[in-house]
mmCIF file of C-alpha atoms in Angstrom:
data_model
loop_
_atom_site.group_PDB
_atom_site.id
_atom_site.type_symbol
_atom_site.label_atom_id
_atom_site.label_comp_id
_atom_site.label_asym_id
_atom_site.label_seq_id
_atom_site.Cartn_x
_atom_site.Cartn_y
_atom_site.Cartn_z
ATOM 1 C CA ALA A 1 -43.486 15.642 25.896
ATOM 2 C CA GLN A 2 -40.316 17.513 25.107
ATOM 3 C CA THR A 3 -39.661 20.970 26.533
ATOM 4 C CA VAL A 4 -36.724 23.309 26.169
ATOM 5 C CA THR A 5 -36.031 26.088 28.662
ATOM 6 C CA GLN A 6 -33.803 29.101 28.213
ATOM 7 C CA SER A 7 -33.831 30.988 31.480
ATOM 8 C CA GLN A 8 -31.948 34.084 30.308
ATOM 9 C CA PRO A 9 -34.178 36.296 28.137
ATOM 10 C CA GLU A 10 -31.411 38.885 27.666
ATOM 11 C CA MET A 11 -27.668 38.947 28.125
ATOM 12 C CA SER A 12 -24.847 41.277 27.264
ATOM 13 C CA VAL A 13 -21.105 40.842 26.995
ATOM 14 C CA GLN A 14 -18.166 43.085 26.284
ATOM 15 C CA GLU A 15 -16.443 42.602 22.984
ATOM 16 C CA ALA A 16 -13.635 40.013 23.215
ATOM 17 C CA GLU A 17 -15.036 38.551 26.424
ATOM 18 C CA THR A 18 -16.618 35.138 26.933
ATOM 19 C CA VAL A 19 -20.299 34.522 27.552
ATOM 20 C CA THR A 20 -22.302 31.387 28.324
ATOM 21 C CA LEU A 21 -25.940 30.924 27.388
ATOM 22 C CA SER A 22 -27.867 28.293 29.276
ATOM 23 C CA CYS A 23 -30.373 25.753 28.030
ATOM 24 C CA THR A 24 -32.069 22.884 29.775
ATOM 25 C CA TYR A 25 -34.479 20.388 28.331
ATOM 26 C CA ASP A 26 -36.793 17.674 29.466
ATOM 27 C CA THR A 27 -37.292 14.422 27.629
ATOM 28 C CA SER A 28 -37.736 10.718 28.188
ATOM 29 C CA GLU A 29 -35.866 9.965 24.966
ATOM 30 C CA ASN A 30 -32.393 8.489 25.169
ATOM 31 C CA ASN A 31 -31.234 9.467 21.707
ATOM 32 C CA TYR A 32 -31.702 12.922 20.277
ATOM 33 C CA TYR A 33 -29.985 15.943 18.759
ATOM 34 C CA LEU A 34 -29.451 19.355 20.287
ATOM 35 C CA PHE A 35 -28.849 22.553 18.375
ATOM 36 C CA TRP A 36 -28.060 26.191 18.902
ATOM 37 C CA TYR A 37 -29.412 28.526 16.256
ATOM 38 C CA LYS A 38 -28.581 32.206 15.886
ATOM 39 C CA GLN A 39 -31.018 34.786 14.510
ATOM 40 C CA PRO A 40 -29.396 38.170 13.788
ATOM 41 C CA PRO A 41 -31.732 41.179 13.670
ATOM 42 C CA SER A 42 -34.028 40.938 10.642
ATOM 43 C CA ARG A 43 -32.237 37.874 9.369
ATOM 44 C CA GLN A 44 -33.051 34.204 9.250
ATOM 45 C CA MET A 45 -31.985 31.620 11.792
ATOM 46 C CA ILE A 46 -28.699 29.906 11.061
ATOM 47 C CA LEU A 47 -27.164 26.897 12.726
ATOM 48 C CA VAL A 48 -24.375 27.641 15.183
ATOM 49 C CA ILE A 49 -23.597 24.214 16.559
ATOM 50 C CA ARG A 50 -25.075 20.732 16.875
ATOM 51 C CA GLN A 51 -24.608 17.912 19.364
ATOM 52 C CA GLU A 52 -25.617 14.270 19.110
ATOM 53 C CA ALA A 53 -26.721 12.927 22.481
ATOM 54 C CA TYR A 54 -24.872 9.646 21.994
ATOM 55 C CA LYS A 55 -21.560 11.492 21.712
ATOM 56 C CA GLN A 56 -19.886 12.277 24.994
ATOM 57 C CA GLN A 57 -17.468 14.763 23.487
ATOM 58 C CA ASN A 58 -18.699 18.343 23.500
ATOM 59 C CA ALA A 59 -19.127 19.881 20.062
ATOM 60 C CA THR A 60 -16.915 22.821 19.071
ATOM 61 C CA GLU A 61 -17.099 25.200 16.124
ATOM 62 C CA ASN A 62 -14.348 27.811 16.185
ATOM 63 C CA ARG A 63 -15.291 30.298 18.943
ATOM 64 C CA PHE A 64 -18.460 28.395 19.824
ATOM 65 C CA SER A 65 -18.521 25.383 22.111
ATOM 66 C CA VAL A 66 -21.090 23.568 24.157
ATOM 67 C CA ASN A 67 -21.169 22.015 27.591
ATOM 68 C CA PHE A 68 -23.436 19.019 27.194
ATOM 69 C CA GLN A 69 -24.440 17.344 30.436
ATOM 70 C CA LYS A 70 -26.772 14.519 29.475
ATOM 71 C CA ALA A 71 -27.646 13.398 33.000
ATOM 72 C CA ALA A 72 -28.499 16.955 33.978
ATOM 73 C CA LYS A 73 -30.241 17.579 30.634
ATOM 74 C CA SER A 74 -28.236 20.714 30.173
ATOM 75 C CA PHE A 75 -26.809 22.136 26.947
ATOM 76 C CA SER A 76 -25.086 25.484 27.379
ATOM 77 C CA LEU A 77 -23.381 27.499 24.649
ATOM 78 C CA LYS A 78 -20.096 29.260 25.263
ATOM 79 C CA ILE A 79 -19.017 32.054 22.959
ATOM 80 C CA SER A 80 -15.370 32.990 23.305
ATOM 81 C CA ASP A 81 -13.791 36.234 22.094
ATOM 82 C CA SER A 82 -17.235 37.761 21.487
ATOM 83 C CA GLN A 83 -17.568 39.876 18.357
ATOM 84 C CA LEU A 84 -20.073 42.571 17.448
ATOM 85 C CA GLY A 85 -21.507 40.246 14.810
ATOM 86 C CA ASP A 86 -22.488 37.804 17.539
ATOM 87 C CA THR A 87 -25.292 40.173 18.553
ATOM 88 C CA ALA A 88 -28.425 38.137 17.875
ATOM 89 C CA MET A 89 -31.198 36.056 19.354
ATOM 90 C CA TYR A 90 -29.970 32.575 20.216
ATOM 91 C CA PHE A 91 -32.340 29.623 20.249
ATOM 92 C CA CYS A 92 -31.688 26.242 21.764
ATOM 93 C CA ALA A 93 -33.501 23.381 20.015
ATOM 94 C CA PHE A 94 -34.106 19.682 20.618
ATOM 95 C CA GLN A 95 -34.898 16.991 18.061
ATOM 96 C CA PRO A 96 -35.759 13.447 19.120
ATOM 97 C CA PHE A 97 -34.569 10.487 17.043
ATOM 98 C CA THR A 98 -38.175 9.370 16.833
ATOM 99 C CA GLY A 99 -39.401 12.429 14.964
ATOM 100 C CA ASN A 100 -38.202 15.261 12.789
ATOM 101 C CA GLN A 101 -39.741 18.273 14.484
ATOM 102 C CA PHE A 102 -37.676 20.697 16.490
ATOM 103 C CA TYR A 103 -38.622 21.883 19.955
ATOM 104 C CA PHE A 104 -37.341 25.371 20.619
ATOM 105 C CA GLY A 105 -36.648 27.401 23.709
ATOM 106 C CA THR A 106 -37.874 30.970 24.021
ATOM 107 C CA GLY A 107 -34.508 32.389 23.053
ATOM 108 C CA THR A 108 -31.813 34.552 24.621
ATOM 109 C CA SER A 109 -31.149 37.981 23.178
ATOM 110 C CA LEU A 110 -27.407 38.568 23.269
ATOM 111 C CA THR A 111 -25.885 42.001 22.834
ATOM 112 C CA VAL A 112 -22.150 42.414 22.345
ATOM 113 C CA ILE A 113 -21.029 45.790 23.631
ATOM 114 C CA PRO A 114 -18.087 47.511 21.914
ATOM 115 C CA GLU B 1 -24.878 29.823 -0.836
ATOM 116 C CA PRO B 2 -28.402 28.434 -1.333
ATOM 117 C CA GLU B 3 -31.072 29.840 0.964
ATOM 118 C CA VAL B 4 -34.671 29.219 1.850
ATOM 119 C CA THR B 5 -36.796 32.141 0.697
ATOM 120 C CA GLN B 6 -40.272 33.191 1.805
ATOM 121 C CA THR B 7 -42.854 35.545 0.392
ATOM 122 C CA PRO B 8 -44.330 37.872 1.341
ATOM 123 C CA SER B 9 -42.229 39.248 4.177
ATOM 124 C CA HIS B 10 -45.334 40.789 5.756
ATOM 125 C CA GLN B 11 -48.986 39.938 5.137
ATOM 126 C CA VAL B 12 -51.908 41.815 6.610
ATOM 127 C CA THR B 13 -55.345 40.254 6.358
ATOM 128 C CA GLN B 14 -58.823 40.548 7.775
ATOM 129 C CA MET B 15 -60.133 37.944 10.185
ATOM 130 C CA GLY B 16 -61.917 35.164 8.314
ATOM 131 C CA GLN B 17 -59.918 35.596 5.118
ATOM 132 C CA GLU B 18 -57.754 32.924 3.575
ATOM 133 C CA VAL B 19 -54.012 33.436 3.321
ATOM 134 C CA ILE B 20 -51.313 31.516 1.522
ATOM 135 C CA LEU B 21 -47.735 31.817 2.690
ATOM 136 C CA ARG B 22 -45.108 30.801 0.202
ATOM 137 C CA CYS B 23 -41.702 29.243 0.613
ATOM 138 C CA VAL B 24 -39.018 28.115 -1.794
ATOM 139 C CA PRO B 25 -36.888 25.491 -0.037
ATOM 140 C CA ILE B 26 -33.314 24.724 -1.010
ATOM 141 C CA SER B 27 -33.495 22.860 -4.295
ATOM 142 C CA ASN B 28 -32.055 19.443 -3.392
ATOM 143 C CA HIS B 29 -33.803 19.217 -0.025
ATOM 144 C CA LEU B 30 -36.431 16.591 0.566
ATOM 145 C CA TYR B 31 -37.995 17.530 3.915
ATOM 146 C CA PHE B 32 -39.984 20.691 4.477
ATOM 147 C CA TYR B 33 -41.319 22.288 7.618
ATOM 148 C CA TRP B 34 -43.462 25.135 8.873
ATOM 149 C CA TYR B 35 -43.006 26.738 12.268
ATOM 150 C CA ARG B 36 -44.621 29.764 13.823
ATOM 151 C CA GLN B 37 -43.601 32.216 16.517
ATOM 152 C CA ILE B 38 -46.204 34.326 18.246
ATOM 153 C CA LEU B 39 -44.662 37.571 19.427
ATOM 154 C CA GLY B 40 -42.741 37.038 22.647
ATOM 155 C CA GLN B 41 -43.237 33.293 22.626
ATOM 156 C CA LYS B 42 -41.187 30.333 21.502
ATOM 157 C CA VAL B 43 -40.913 28.993 17.983
ATOM 158 C CA GLU B 44 -43.481 26.195 17.612
ATOM 159 C CA PHE B 45 -43.544 23.340 15.147
ATOM 160 C CA LEU B 46 -46.562 23.145 12.866
ATOM 161 C CA VAL B 47 -45.934 20.478 10.263
ATOM 162 C CA SER B 48 -43.343 18.480 8.367
ATOM 163 C CA PHE B 49 -43.730 17.291 4.788
ATOM 164 C CA TYR B 50 -41.915 14.591 2.883
ATOM 165 C CA ASN B 51 -42.578 12.717 -0.320
ATOM 166 C CA ASN B 52 -45.657 14.816 -1.039
ATOM 167 C CA GLU B 53 -47.387 14.100 2.206
ATOM 168 C CA ILE B 54 -47.486 15.286 5.783
ATOM 169 C CA SER B 55 -45.114 13.224 7.901
ATOM 170 C CA GLU B 56 -45.771 14.867 11.237
ATOM 171 C CA LYS B 57 -47.990 17.644 12.576
ATOM 172 C CA SER B 58 -48.623 19.331 15.889
ATOM 173 C CA GLU B 59 -51.925 19.954 17.617
ATOM 174 C CA ILE B 60 -51.744 23.548 16.377
ATOM 175 C CA PHE B 61 -52.061 22.300 12.802
ATOM 176 C CA ASP B 62 -55.826 21.802 12.731
ATOM 177 C CA ASP B 63 -58.274 21.660 9.825
ATOM 178 C CA GLN B 64 -57.796 25.362 9.147
ATOM 179 C CA PHE B 65 -54.246 24.688 7.993
ATOM 180 C CA SER B 66 -53.027 22.879 4.924
ATOM 181 C CA VAL B 67 -49.743 22.522 3.105
ATOM 182 C CA GLU B 68 -48.964 21.853 -0.493
ATOM 183 C CA ARG B 69 -46.050 21.466 -2.815
ATOM 184 C CA PRO B 70 -47.779 22.592 -6.017
ATOM 185 C CA ASP B 71 -44.695 22.320 -8.206
ATOM 186 C CA GLY B 72 -41.078 21.302 -7.912
ATOM 187 C CA SER B 73 -39.981 24.424 -6.090
ATOM 188 C CA ASN B 74 -42.703 25.971 -3.933
ATOM 189 C CA PHE B 75 -44.000 24.837 -0.556
ATOM 190 C CA THR B 76 -47.091 26.651 0.697
ATOM 191 C CA LEU B 77 -48.985 27.003 3.951
ATOM 192 C CA LYS B 78 -52.652 27.902 3.647
ATOM 193 C CA ILE B 79 -54.796 29.158 6.483
ATOM 194 C CA ARG B 80 -58.426 28.860 5.415
ATOM 195 C CA SER B 81 -60.175 31.285 7.733
ATOM 196 C CA THR B 82 -57.729 33.356 9.717
ATOM 197 C CA LYS B 83 -58.276 34.176 13.367
ATOM 198 C CA LEU B 84 -56.725 36.954 15.437
ATOM 199 C CA GLU B 85 -54.593 34.392 17.235
ATOM 200 C CA ASP B 86 -53.000 33.321 13.945
ATOM 201 C CA SER B 87 -50.994 36.549 14.011
ATOM 202 C CA ALA B 88 -47.393 35.411 14.220
ATOM 203 C CA MET B 89 -44.137 35.048 12.346
ATOM 204 C CA TYR B 90 -44.225 31.941 10.173
ATOM 205 C CA PHE B 91 -40.957 30.238 9.315
ATOM 206 C CA CYS B 92 -40.361 27.707 6.591
ATOM 207 C CA ALA B 93 -37.431 25.300 6.834
ATOM 208 C CA SER B 94 -35.968 22.484 4.788
ATOM 209 C CA ASN B 95 -33.289 19.841 5.007
ATOM 210 C CA SER B 96 -31.822 17.021 2.976
ATOM 211 C CA GLY B 97 -32.390 14.349 5.623
ATOM 212 C CA SER B 98 -34.731 14.290 8.566
ATOM 213 C CA TYR B 99 -31.870 14.350 11.078
ATOM 214 C CA ASN B 100 -29.806 16.962 9.320
ATOM 215 C CA GLU B 101 -29.556 20.655 9.991
ATOM 216 C CA GLN B 102 -32.742 22.503 9.132
ATOM 217 C CA PHE B 103 -32.255 25.620 7.045
ATOM 218 C CA PHE B 104 -34.711 28.367 7.875
ATOM 219 C CA GLY B 105 -36.220 31.098 5.767
ATOM 220 C CA PRO B 106 -36.458 34.719 6.932
ATOM 221 C CA GLY B 107 -40.097 34.349 7.911
ATOM 222 C CA THR B 108 -43.424 35.906 6.965
ATOM 223 C CA ARG B 109 -45.026 38.169 9.515
ATOM 224 C CA LEU B 110 -48.782 37.575 9.407
ATOM 225 C CA THR B 111 -51.023 40.183 10.976
ATOM 226 C CA VAL B 112 -54.720 39.365 11.300
ATOM 227 C CA LEU B 113 -56.979 42.351 11.953
#
């Protein structure tokens, strides 16, 4: 069975600073996808960044980057130069190659403080 | 930019009643999903749907649940006889390929009294 763990229920960061959200997962699969989704207050979830497990290079999208450690089954999200609009719930998700369902963590509520 | 939409945003029902939650996926998408999130808990997969049939379902998705794509645009989740524990936020999602980004709707909050 696949499980995803986000150990930080809430975090805060000063505007313009850098913050890292942690995510670990457990799987016996060798090939899979990992995602970070963002859910702003009262809005739908949107994709922040995606990583294919077979790629060693960490994914980057502008101010968002990941630290993917396959052996450690760790997939953290780094947000640089935090902006007020980054305030949201962040969900880590896992998708095995062998299926199309997502397994989500419990989320981290991030607040960017002006 | 195209979006997944869901109606209603909030549904209140009595225990034992049937409810139908509606979703309009993005028009050229082929795969459709339902997830739910009980308050304070993680988002859980319910079912995926492709080519007019269920492709995968979780143990949560028992005989009380059904899904349908009644026309070319809507994707519905029916709960036949609601229970108190069905109270949750229900999210619809869609994508163009099973390993592509899933696009989520804003959710329907279901409250069972």
